[in-house]
Coordinates of N, CA and C and ligand atoms in Angstrom, one line a residue:
M1 N 15.0 40.9 -50.1 CA 13.7 42.0 -49.6 C 14.3 42.8 -48.5
T2 N 14.1 44.1 -48.5 CA 14.4 44.6 -47.4 C 13.3 45.4 -46.4
E3 N 13.7 45.4 -45.1 CA 12.5 45.3 -44.3 C 13.1 46.6 -43.4
S4 N 11.6 47.4 -42.8 CA 12.1 48.2 -42.0 C 12.7 47.9 -40.6
I5 N 13.8 48.7 -39.9 CA 14.4 48.7 -39.0 C 13.9 49.1 -37.7
S6 N 12.5 49.6 -38.1 CA 11.8 50.6 -36.8 C 11.5 49.5 -35.5
S7 N 11.1 48.2 -36.3 CA 10.6 47.2 -35.0 C 11.6 46.2 -34.6
G8 N 11.3 45.8 -34.0 CA 12.0 44.4 -33.6 C 12.4 43.3 -34.3
K9 N 13.5 43.1 -34.4 CA 13.7 41.8 -35.2 C 14.4 41.1 -34.6
F10 N 14.2 39.5 -35.2 CA 14.8 38.4 -34.7 C 15.5 37.6 -35.7
I11 N 16.9 37.4 -35.0 CA 17.7 36.7 -36.0 C 18.5 35.5 -35.3
T12 N 18.9 34.3 -36.0 CA 19.1 33.1 -35.5 C 20.3 32.9 -36.2
V13 N 21.2 32.0 -35.5 CA 22.7 31.9 -36.0 C 22.6 30.1 -35.6
E14 N 22.7 29.4 -36.8 CA 22.8 27.9 -36.8 C 23.8 27.2 -37.2
G15 N 24.3 26.0 -36.9 CA 25.2 25.0 -37.5 C 25.3 24.0 -36.6
I16 N 26.5 23.4 -37.3 CA 26.8 22.0 -36.1 C 27.7 22.6 -35.2
D17 N 27.9 22.0 -33.9 CA 28.9 22.2 -32.9 C 30.3 22.7 -33.3
G18 N 30.7 23.6 -32.9 CA 32.2 24.2 -33.6 C 32.0 24.9 -34.9
C19 N 30.9 25.3 -35.4 CA 31.3 26.0 -36.5 C 31.4 27.5 -36.4
G20 N 31.5 28.0 -35.2 CA 31.5 29.5 -35.1 C 30.7 30.3 -35.0
K21 N 29.6 29.6 -34.3 CA 28.0 30.5 -34.1 C 28.3 31.5 -33.3
T22 N 28.8 31.0 -31.9 CA 28.7 32.0 -30.5 C 29.7 33.0 -30.9
T23 N 30.9 33.0 -31.9 CA 31.6 34.0 -32.1 C 30.9 35.2 -33.0
Q24 N 30.3 34.3 -33.9 CA 29.3 35.2 -35.1 C 28.5 35.9 -34.4
A25 N 27.5 35.3 -33.8 CA 26.5 35.9 -32.9 C 26.7 37.3 -32.1
E26 N 28.1 37.2 -31.3 CA 28.4 38.3 -30.5 C 28.8 39.5 -31.8
F27 N 29.5 39.5 -32.8 CA 29.7 40.2 -33.6 C 28.3 40.9 -33.9
I28 N 27.3 39.8 -34.3 CA 26.0 40.8 -34.8 C 25.5 41.4 -33.7
I29 N 25.7 41.1 -32.8 CA 25.1 42.2 -31.6 C 25.9 43.4 -31.3
D30 N 27.0 43.4 -31.9 CA 27.9 44.7 -31.4 C 27.8 45.5 -32.5
G31 N 27.4 44.8 -34.0 CA 27.2 45.8 -35.2 C 26.0 46.3 -35.0
L32 N 24.6 45.8 -34.5 CA 23.8 46.0 -34.1 C 23.9 47.4 -33.1
V33 N 24.5 47.2 -32.1 CA 24.6 48.5 -31.1 C 25.3 49.5 -31.6
E34 N 26.4 49.2 -32.5 CA 27.3 50.4 -32.9 C 26.2 51.1 -33.8
A35 N 25.1 50.1 -34.3 CA 24.3 51.2 -35.4 C 23.1 51.8 -34.3
G36 N 23.3 52.0 -33.1 CA 22.4 52.5 -32.5 C 21.1 51.8 -32.0
L37 N 21.3 50.5 -32.1 CA 20.1 49.7 -32.1 C 20.2 49.0 -30.6
S38 N 18.8 48.5 -30.0 CA 19.1 48.0 -28.7 C 19.1 46.3 -29.1
A39 N 19.8 45.5 -28.8 CA 19.9 44.0 -29.1 C 20.1 43.2 -27.9
K40 N 19.8 42.0 -27.8 CA 20.0 41.1 -26.7 C 20.2 39.8 -27.7
L41 N 21.2 39.3 -27.0 CA 21.8 37.8 -27.3 C 21.1 36.5 -26.5
V42 N 20.7 35.8 -26.9 CA 20.2 34.7 -26.1 C 21.0 33.2 -26.4
R43 N 20.9 32.3 -25.8 CA 21.2 31.1 -26.3 C 20.6 30.1 -26.0
E44 N 20.4 28.8 -26.9 CA 19.7 27.9 -26.5 C 20.5 26.5 -26.4
P45 N 20.1 25.4 -25.8 CA 18.8 25.6 -24.7 C 19.4 26.3 -23.9
G46 N 18.7 27.2 -23.2 CA 18.8 28.3 -22.1 C 18.5 29.5 -22.2
G47 N 19.1 30.3 -21.6 CA 19.0 32.0 -21.9 C 17.7 32.5 -20.8
D48 N 17.1 31.6 -19.8 CA 16.6 32.0 -18.7 C 16.6 31.2 -17.6
P49 N 16.4 31.4 -16.4 CA 16.5 30.5 -15.4 C 16.0 28.9 -15.5
I50 N 14.9 29.1 -16.1 CA 14.2 27.8 -16.2 C 14.7 27.1 -17.5
S51 N 15.0 27.7 -18.5 CA 15.6 27.3 -19.7 C 17.0 26.7 -19.3
E52 N 17.9 27.7 -18.3 CA 19.2 27.0 -18.0 C 19.1 25.8 -17.3
S53 N 17.9 25.7 -16.3 CA 17.9 24.2 -15.7 C 17.6 22.8 -16.5
I54 N 16.8 23.2 -17.5 CA 16.5 22.5 -18.5 C 17.7 21.6 -19.4
R55 N 18.5 22.8 -19.6 CA 20.0 22.8 -20.5 C 20.8 21.7 -19.5
K56 N 20.9 22.0 -18.1 CA 21.8 21.0 -17.7 C 21.2 19.7 -17.7
L57 N 20.2 19.6 -17.6 CA 19.5 18.3 -17.7 C 19.8 17.4 -19.3
L58 N 19.7 18.2 -20.0 CA 19.8 17.6 -22.0 C 21.3 17.6 -21.8
L59 N 22.2 18.6 -21.5 CA 23.6 18.1 -21.7 C 24.1 17.3 -20.9
H60 N 23.5 17.2 -19.7 CA 24.6 16.5 -18.9 C 24.0 15.3 -18.0
A61 N 22.7 15.0 -18.5 CA 22.0 14.0 -17.6 C 22.7 12.7 -18.0
E62 N 22.8 11.9 -16.8 CA 23.8 10.6 -16.7 C 23.2 9.3 -17.1
E63 N 21.7 9.5 -17.1 CA 20.8 8.2 -17.7 C 20.5 8.4 -18.9
S64 N 20.2 7.2 -19.7 CA 19.9 7.1 -20.9 C 18.6 8.3 -21.4
M65 N 18.8 9.2 -22.1 CA 17.3 9.8 -22.5 C 16.8 9.5 -23.7
S66 N 15.2 9.4 -23.5 CA 14.5 9.0 -24.8 C 14.8 10.1 -25.8
D67 N 14.9 9.6 -27.1 CA 15.0 10.7 -28.1 C 13.7 11.8 -28.2
R68 N 12.9 11.3 -28.1 CA 11.6 12.2 -27.9 C 11.6 13.1 -26.7
A69 N 11.9 12.3 -25.5 CA 12.2 13.0 -24.2 C 13.0 14.4 -24.7
E70 N 14.2 14.3 -25.3 CA 15.0 15.0 -25.8 C 14.7 16.2 -26.3
A71 N 13.9 15.8 -27.5 CA 13.1 16.7 -28.3 C 12.4 17.9 -27.6
L72 N 11.6 17.0 -26.9 CA 10.6 17.8 -26.1 C 10.9 18.9 -25.0
L73 N 12.1 18.2 -24.7 CA 12.7 19.3 -23.2 C 13.4 20.5 -24.1
M74 N 14.2 20.3 -25.4 CA 14.8 21.3 -26.1 C 13.7 22.4 -26.3
I75 N 12.1 21.7 -26.7 CA 11.0 22.8 -27.2 C 10.7 23.1 -25.8
A76 N 10.6 22.9 -24.8 CA 10.1 23.2 -23.5 C 10.9 24.5 -23.2
S77 N 12.2 24.2 -23.4 CA 13.2 24.9 -22.9 C 13.0 26.7 -24.0
R78 N 12.7 26.1 -25.3 CA 12.4 27.3 -26.4 C 11.1 28.0 -25.8
A79 N 10.3 27.3 -25.5 CA 8.7 27.9 -25.4 C 9.3 29.1 -24.1
Q80 N 9.8 28.4 -22.9 CA 10.4 29.1 -21.7 C 10.8 30.4 -22.3
L81 N 11.9 30.5 -22.9 CA 12.5 31.5 -23.4 C 11.9 32.6 -24.4
T82 N 11.0 32.0 -25.3 CA 10.3 32.8 -26.1 C 9.5 33.5 -25.6
D83 N 8.7 32.8 -24.4 CA 7.6 33.5 -23.5 C 8.2 34.8 -22.8
K84 N 9.3 34.5 -22.4 CA 9.7 35.2 -20.8 C 10.8 36.2 -21.5
V85 N 11.3 36.1 -22.6 CA 12.7 37.1 -23.2 C 12.7 37.2 -24.4
I86 N 12.2 36.5 -25.2 CA 12.3 37.2 -26.9 C 11.2 37.7 -27.1
L87 N 9.8 37.3 -27.0 CA 8.7 38.1 -27.4 C 8.8 39.4 -26.8
P88 N 8.9 39.4 -25.2 CA 8.7 40.9 -24.7 C 10.0 41.7 -25.3
Q89 N 11.0 41.0 -25.6 CA 12.1 42.1 -26.3 C 11.5 42.8 -27.6
I90 N 11.0 42.0 -28.3 CA 10.6 42.2 -29.8 C 9.2 43.1 -29.4
I91 N 8.5 42.7 -28.7 CA 7.2 43.5 -28.6 C 7.7 44.7 -28.4
D92 N 8.6 45.3 -27.6 CA 9.2 46.3 -27.0 C 10.1 47.3 -28.3
G93 N 10.3 46.9 -29.4 CA 10.9 47.5 -30.5 C 12.4 46.8 -30.4
K94 N 12.8 46.0 -29.6 CA 14.2 45.4 -29.7 C 14.6 44.6 -30.5
W95 N 15.9 44.5 -30.9 CA 16.5 43.2 -31.5 C 16.9 42.1 -30.8
V96 N 16.4 40.7 -31.1 CA 17.2 39.6 -30.5 C 18.0 38.7 -31.5
V97 N 19.2 38.7 -31.0 CA 19.8 37.2 -31.6 C 20.0 36.2 -31.0
A98 N 19.7 35.1 -31.6 CA 19.6 33.6 -30.9 C 20.7 32.9 -31.3
D99 N 21.5 32.1 -30.4 CA 22.8 31.5 -30.9 C 22.0 30.3 -30.9
R100 N 21.0 29.7 -32.0 CA 20.3 28.4 -31.8 C 18.8 28.5 -31.6
Y101 N 18.1 28.0 -32.4 CA 16.7 28.1 -32.0 C 15.8 27.3 -32.9
A102 N 14.6 27.1 -33.1 CA 14.0 26.1 -33.7 C 14.4 25.0 -34.4
D103 N 15.7 25.7 -35.5 CA 16.0 24.8 -36.8 C 17.1 23.8 -36.2
S104 N 17.7 24.1 -34.9 CA 18.5 23.2 -34.2 C 17.7 21.9 -33.8
T105 N 16.5 21.9 -33.6 CA 15.7 20.7 -33.2 C 15.7 19.9 -34.6
L106 N 15.2 20.6 -35.4 CA 14.8 20.2 -37.1 C 16.1 19.0 -37.2
A107 N 17.6 19.8 -37.0 CA 18.6 19.4 -37.8 C 19.0 18.1 -36.8
Y108 N 18.9 18.3 -35.5 CA 19.9 17.3 -34.2 C 18.7 16.4 -34.2
Q109 N 17.2 16.8 -33.6 CA 16.8 15.7 -33.2 C 16.1 15.1 -34.6
G110 N 15.9 16.1 -35.5 CA 15.3 15.2 -36.7 C 16.7 14.5 -37.7
G111 N 17.2 15.2 -38.1 CA 18.4 14.8 -38.7 C 19.2 13.9 -38.0
G112 N 19.6 14.3 -37.0 CA 20.6 13.5 -36.1 C 20.2 12.2 -35.2
R113 N 19.2 12.4 -34.7 CA 18.3 11.4 -34.2 C 17.2 10.7 -35.0
G114 N 16.9 11.2 -36.1 CA 16.0 10.7 -37.0 C 14.7 10.6 -36.6
L115 N 14.3 11.6 -36.0 CA 12.8 11.6 -35.4 C 12.0 12.2 -36.6
S116 N 10.6 12.3 -36.7 CA 10.1 12.8 -37.9 C 10.3 14.4 -38.0
V117 N 10.7 14.9 -38.7 CA 11.0 16.3 -39.1 C 9.5 17.0 -39.1
N118 N 8.4 16.2 -39.9 CA 7.3 16.9 -39.7 C 6.5 17.3 -38.3
S119 N 6.6 15.9 -37.6 CA 6.3 16.3 -36.0 C 6.7 17.0 -35.1
L120 N 8.2 17.2 -35.6 CA 9.2 18.3 -34.7 C 8.7 19.6 -35.3
D121 N 8.3 19.7 -36.3 CA 8.0 21.1 -37.1 C 6.7 21.6 -36.2
M122 N 5.5 20.8 -36.3 CA 4.4 21.2 -35.6 C 4.6 21.4 -34.3
I123 N 5.6 20.6 -33.2 CA 5.7 20.9 -31.7 C 6.5 22.3 -31.7
N124 N 7.5 22.5 -32.7 CA 8.0 23.8 -32.8 C 7.0 25.2 -32.8
E125 N 6.1 24.9 -33.7 CA 5.3 25.7 -34.1 C 4.6 26.3 -32.4
F126 N 4.3 25.1 -31.9 CA 3.7 25.4 -30.6 C 4.2 25.9 -29.7
G127 N 5.8 25.6 -29.7 CA 6.8 26.1 -28.5 C 7.4 27.2 -28.6
T128 N 7.4 27.9 -30.1 CA 7.5 29.1 -30.2 C 6.5 29.9 -30.3
Y129 N 5.5 29.6 -30.0 CA 4.3 30.7 -30.3 C 4.0 31.0 -31.8
T130 N 4.5 30.2 -32.7 CA 4.6 30.7 -34.2 C 5.6 31.6 -34.4
L131 N 6.3 32.1 -33.8 CA 7.5 33.1 -33.9 C 8.4 32.6 -35.0
K132 N 8.7 33.3 -36.0 CA 9.6 32.9 -36.9 C 11.0 33.7 -36.9
P133 N 12.0 33.4 -37.2 CA 13.4 34.4 -37.2 C 13.0 35.4 -38.3
D134 N 13.6 36.5 -38.4 CA 13.4 37.3 -39.8 C 14.6 37.0 -40.6
L135 N 15.7 36.6 -40.1 CA 16.8 36.3 -40.9 C 17.6 34.9 -40.0
T136 N 18.3 34.0 -40.7 CA 18.8 32.6 -40.2 C 20.2 32.9 -40.8
F137 N 21.0 32.9 -40.0 CA 22.4 32.4 -40.9 C 22.5 31.0 -40.3
F138 N 23.0 30.2 -41.5 CA 23.5 29.0 -41.3 C 25.1 29.1 -41.7
I139 N 25.7 28.8 -40.6 CA 27.4 28.8 -40.9 C 27.6 27.3 -41.4
D140 N 28.0 27.1 -42.0 CA 28.3 25.7 -42.6 C 29.7 25.4 -42.8
I141 N 30.1 24.2 -42.5 CA 31.5 23.7 -42.3 C 31.6 22.2 -42.0
S142 N 32.5 21.6 -42.7 CA 32.8 20.5 -42.6 C 32.8 19.7 -41.3
V143 N 32.6 18.4 -41.0 CA 32.9 17.8 -39.6 C 34.0 17.9 -39.0
D144 N 34.8 17.7 -40.0 CA 36.4 17.5 -39.6 C 36.6 18.8 -39.0
I145 N 36.4 20.0 -40.0 CA 37.3 21.3 -39.3 C 36.2 21.4 -38.1
A146 N 34.9 21.3 -38.0 CA 34.5 21.8 -36.9 C 34.8 20.9 -35.5
N147 N 35.4 19.6 -35.8 CA 36.0 18.9 -34.5 C 37.5 19.5 -34.5
S148 N 38.1 20.3 -35.3 CA 39.2 20.7 -34.9 C 39.2 21.9 -34.0
R149 N 38.0 22.7 -34.1 CA 37.8 24.0 -33.5 C 37.2 23.6 -31.9
M150 N 36.4 22.4 -31.9 CA 35.8 22.1 -30.9 C 36.7 22.0 -29.3
R151 N 35.9 22.0 -28.2 CA 37.2 22.1 -27.1 C 37.1 20.6 -26.7
V152 N 38.1 20.1 -25.7 CA 38.2 18.7 -25.8 C 37.1 18.1 -24.8
E153 N 36.9 19.1 -23.9 CA 35.5 18.7 -23.1 C 34.2 18.5 -23.7
R154 N 33.4 17.6 -24.1 CA 32.5 17.6 -24.8 C 31.3 17.3 -23.7
D155 N 30.1 17.9 -24.1 CA 28.7 17.6 -23.7 C 27.8 16.4 -24.4
R156 N 26.9 15.7 -23.8 CA 26.2 14.7 -24.0 C 25.9 14.7 -25.7
I157 N 25.6 15.7 -26.4 CA 25.0 15.6 -27.5 C 26.3 15.6 -28.5
E158 N 27.5 16.5 -27.8 CA 28.6 16.7 -28.7 C 29.5 15.5 -28.8
K159 N 29.3 14.3 -27.9 CA 29.9 13.1 -28.0 C 29.3 12.1 -28.8
E160 N 28.4 12.3 -29.6 CA 27.4 11.5 -30.5 C 28.6 11.0 -31.5
G161 N 29.4 12.1 -31.9 CA 30.4 11.7 -33.0 C 29.9 12.1 -34.4
N162 N 31.0 11.5 -35.5 CA 30.9 12.0 -36.7 C 29.7 12.1 -37.7
D163 N 29.1 10.5 -37.3 CA 28.0 10.4 -38.2 C 26.9 11.0 -37.7
F164 N 26.7 11.4 -36.5 CA 25.8 11.9 -36.2 C 25.9 13.4 -36.6
Q165 N 26.8 14.1 -36.5 CA 27.2 15.4 -37.0 C 26.8 15.6 -38.3
Q166 N 27.2 14.6 -39.5 CA 27.3 14.7 -40.6 C 25.8 14.6 -40.8
R167 N 25.0 13.9 -40.2 CA 23.3 14.0 -40.5 C 22.9 15.4 -40.2
V168 N 23.3 15.5 -39.2 CA 22.8 17.1 -38.4 C 23.2 18.4 -39.8
R169 N 24.5 18.5 -40.4 CA 24.7 19.3 -41.2 C 24.1 19.1 -42.7
D170 N 23.8 17.6 -43.0 CA 23.0 17.6 -44.2 C 21.3 17.9 -44.1
Q171 N 20.9 17.5 -42.6 CA 19.4 18.2 -42.6 C 19.6 19.8 -42.6
Y172 N 20.6 20.5 -42.0 CA 20.4 22.0 -41.9 C 20.4 22.6 -43.5
L173 N 21.2 21.5 -44.6 CA 21.3 22.0 -45.9 C 20.2 21.8 -46.4
K174 N 19.3 20.8 -46.2 CA 17.6 20.3 -46.7 C 17.0 21.6 -46.5
L175 N 17.1 21.7 -44.9 CA 16.1 23.3 -44.4 C 16.5 24.4 -45.2
S176 N 17.8 24.7 -45.3 CA 18.0 25.9 -46.0 C 17.8 26.0 -47.5
E177 N 17.9 25.0 -48.2 CA 17.6 25.1 -49.6 C 15.5 25.0 -49.6
K178 N 15.2 24.4 -48.5 CA 13.4 24.6 -48.6 C 13.1 26.0 -48.3
D179 N 14.0 26.9 -47.3 CA 13.5 28.1 -46.7 C 14.6 29.0 -47.0
S180 N 14.8 28.9 -48.5 CA 15.8 29.5 -48.9 C 15.8 31.4 -48.5
D181 N 14.4 31.8 -48.6 CA 14.1 33.3 -48.0 C 14.6 33.7 -46.8
R182 N 14.5 33.0 -46.3 CA 15.1 33.1 -44.6 C 16.2 32.7 -44.4
V183 N 16.6 31.7 -44.7 CA 18.1 30.9 -44.3 C 19.3 31.3 -45.3
V184 N 20.2 32.0 -44.9 CA 21.5 32.3 -45.6 C 22.4 31.2 -45.4
V185 N 23.2 30.7 -46.1 CA 24.5 29.8 -45.8 C 25.6 30.7 -46.0
I186 N 26.4 30.7 -44.8 CA 27.6 31.2 -45.0 C 28.5 30.1 -44.8
N187 N 29.7 30.2 -45.5 CA 30.8 29.3 -46.0 C 31.6 29.6 -44.5
G188 N 31.6 28.6 -43.7 CA 32.2 28.5 -42.1 C 33.7 28.5 -42.4
D189 N 34.3 28.1 -43.8 CA 35.6 27.7 -43.8 C 36.6 29.1 -43.8
K190 N 35.8 30.1 -44.2 CA 36.9 31.3 -44.0 C 37.3 31.8 -42.5
S191 N 38.0 32.8 -42.5 CA 38.4 33.2 -41.2 C 37.3 34.0 -40.3
I192 N 37.7 34.3 -39.2 CA 36.4 35.0 -38.5 C 36.0 36.0 -39.0
D193 N 37.4 37.0 -39.5 CA 36.7 38.4 -39.9 C 36.1 38.2 -41.3
E194 N 36.4 37.5 -42.0 CA 35.9 37.3 -43.5 C 34.3 36.7 -43.2
I195 N 34.0 36.0 -42.5 CA 32.6 35.7 -42.1 C 31.7 36.8 -41.4
K196 N 32.5 37.6 -40.7 CA 31.7 38.6 -40.1 C 31.5 39.6 -40.9
A197 N 32.3 39.5 -42.1 CA 31.8 40.6 -43.1 C 31.1 40.1 -43.9
D198 N 31.1 38.7 -44.4 CA 30.0 38.0 -45.1 C 28.7 38.1 -44.3
I199 N 28.5 38.2 -43.1 CA 27.3 38.3 -42.3 C 26.6 39.7 -42.4
W200 N 27.5 40.7 -42.0 CA 27.0 42.1 -42.1 C 26.6 42.0 -43.6
T201 N 27.3 42.1 -44.7 CA 26.7 42.4 -45.9 C 25.5 41.9 -46.1
H202 N 25.1 40.7 -45.5 CA 23.6 40.2 -45.7 C 22.6 40.9 -44.9
M203 N 23.1 41.5 -43.6 CA 22.5 41.9 -42.7 C 22.1 43.6 -43.3
K204 N 23.1 44.1 -43.8 CA 22.7 45.5 -44.7 C 21.9 45.3 -45.6
E205 N 22.0 44.5 -46.3 CA 20.9 44.2 -47.6 C 19.5 44.1 -47.1
K206 N 19.2 42.9 -46.2 CA 18.1 42.6 -45.6 C 17.2 43.9 -44.9
F207 N 18.1 44.9 -43.8 CA 17.4 45.1 -43.1 C 17.8 47.1 -43.3
K208 N 18.7 47.4 -44.3 CA 19.0 48.6 -44.6 C 19.8 49.2 -43.4
I209 N 20.6 48.7 -42.7 CA 21.1 49.1 -41.3 C 22.2 50.2 -42.1
Ligands
ADP301 P1 30.1 27.4 -31.7 O1 29.5 28.2 -31.0 O2 29.4 27.2 -33.3 O3 30.6 26.1 -31.0 P2 32.5 29.0 -31.3 O4 32.2 30.4 -31.9 O5 32.6 28.6 -29.8 O6 31.7 27.6 -32.0 O7 33.8 28.7 -31.8 C1 34.5 27.6 -31.7 C2 36.2 27.5 -31.5 O8 36.5 28.2 -32.8 C3 36.5 29.1 -31.0 O9 38.0 28.6 -30.1 C4 36.7 30.2 -31.7 O10 37.7 30.8 -31.3 C5 37.3 29.4 -32.9 N1 36.9 29.9 -34.3 C6 35.4 30.5 -34.5 N2 35.2 30.6 -36.0 C7 36.2 30.5 -36.5 C8 36.6 30.6 -37.8 N3 36.1 31.1 -38.8 N4 38.1 30.2 -38.0 C9 39.0 29.6 -37.1 N5 38.7 29.1 -35.8 C10 37.0 29.8 -35.4
TYD302 P1 25.5 24.8 -27.8 O1 24.9 25.7 -26.7 O2 25.3 25.4 -29.0 O3 26.7 24.2 -27.4 P2 28.2 24.7 -27.0 O4 27.7 25.8 -26.0 O5 28.9 23.8 -25.9 O6 28.5 25.1 -28.1 O7 24.4 23.7 -27.9 C1 24.1 22.4 -26.9 C2 24.0 21.3 -27.8 O8 22.2 21.0 -27.6 C3 24.5 20.9 -29.1 O9 25.4 19.8 -29.1 C4 23.4 21.1 -29.8 C5 22.1 20.3 -28.9 N1 20.7 21.2 -29.4 C6 19.8 20.0 -29.9 O10 20.5 19.0 -30.3 N2 18.5 20.7 -30.2 C7 18.3 21.9 -30.1 O11 16.9 22.1 -30.2 C8 19.1 22.7 -29.4 C9 18.8 24.3 -29.4 C10 20.4 22.3 -29.2

């Protein structure tokens, strides 16, 4: 379905660690700016001073963190970012590209940690002020290829290992089947340039940029 580009839009990029999200999120911003649109890149968890403080706690806490505390902190960081950064931009007619958003919690805390996806969906609804992305790119890649691309130094969640990452990937695949109008699955095995071109084809089709 084609949508008008005159109002602000919200695009998210999702996938397991090392799939190439950050690389492609930056390209989407470049493409939007080249098309004469005002666009801002944000990352989760983080993207605002309070959210960045929560990020430090989430990724570098040395004590054992309860799975539910982890989920609530992810969503607390999201609420802050949504209220203070994302919604004001969109209301102002600008575009926002997010390197991770609500689907990450469903995939990591739901698929990875085994928490109830229905409960997480409800808390996400509250934490996002019911904001939904206009379009989501899920960059799908095998755990082995993702591992080969990841830097050696790993944060608390990246250290969870291959079985955890596989459950996260499986949950992303389920979500993309369930919400196929919003979520586009992109083959992450391709080269950076091929993926960039695939994503831009979908952007043009959806938004007539
Ligand atoms: P993420 O944000 O998903 O963790 P990044 O975009 O930071 O992933 O990419 C992780 C590493 O893999 C970076 O060194 C990046 O240059 C490289 N990379 C990204 N996409 C590809 C690709 N399609 N093929 C090969 N290397 C890639
Ligand atoms: P990310 O910023 O993608 O890591 P990096 O910059 O090292 O590539 O994400 C940080 C970690 O947080 C990543 O392992 C995924 C995890 N995460 C969740 O578990 N749940 C969430 O809701 C979000 C947003 C991230």
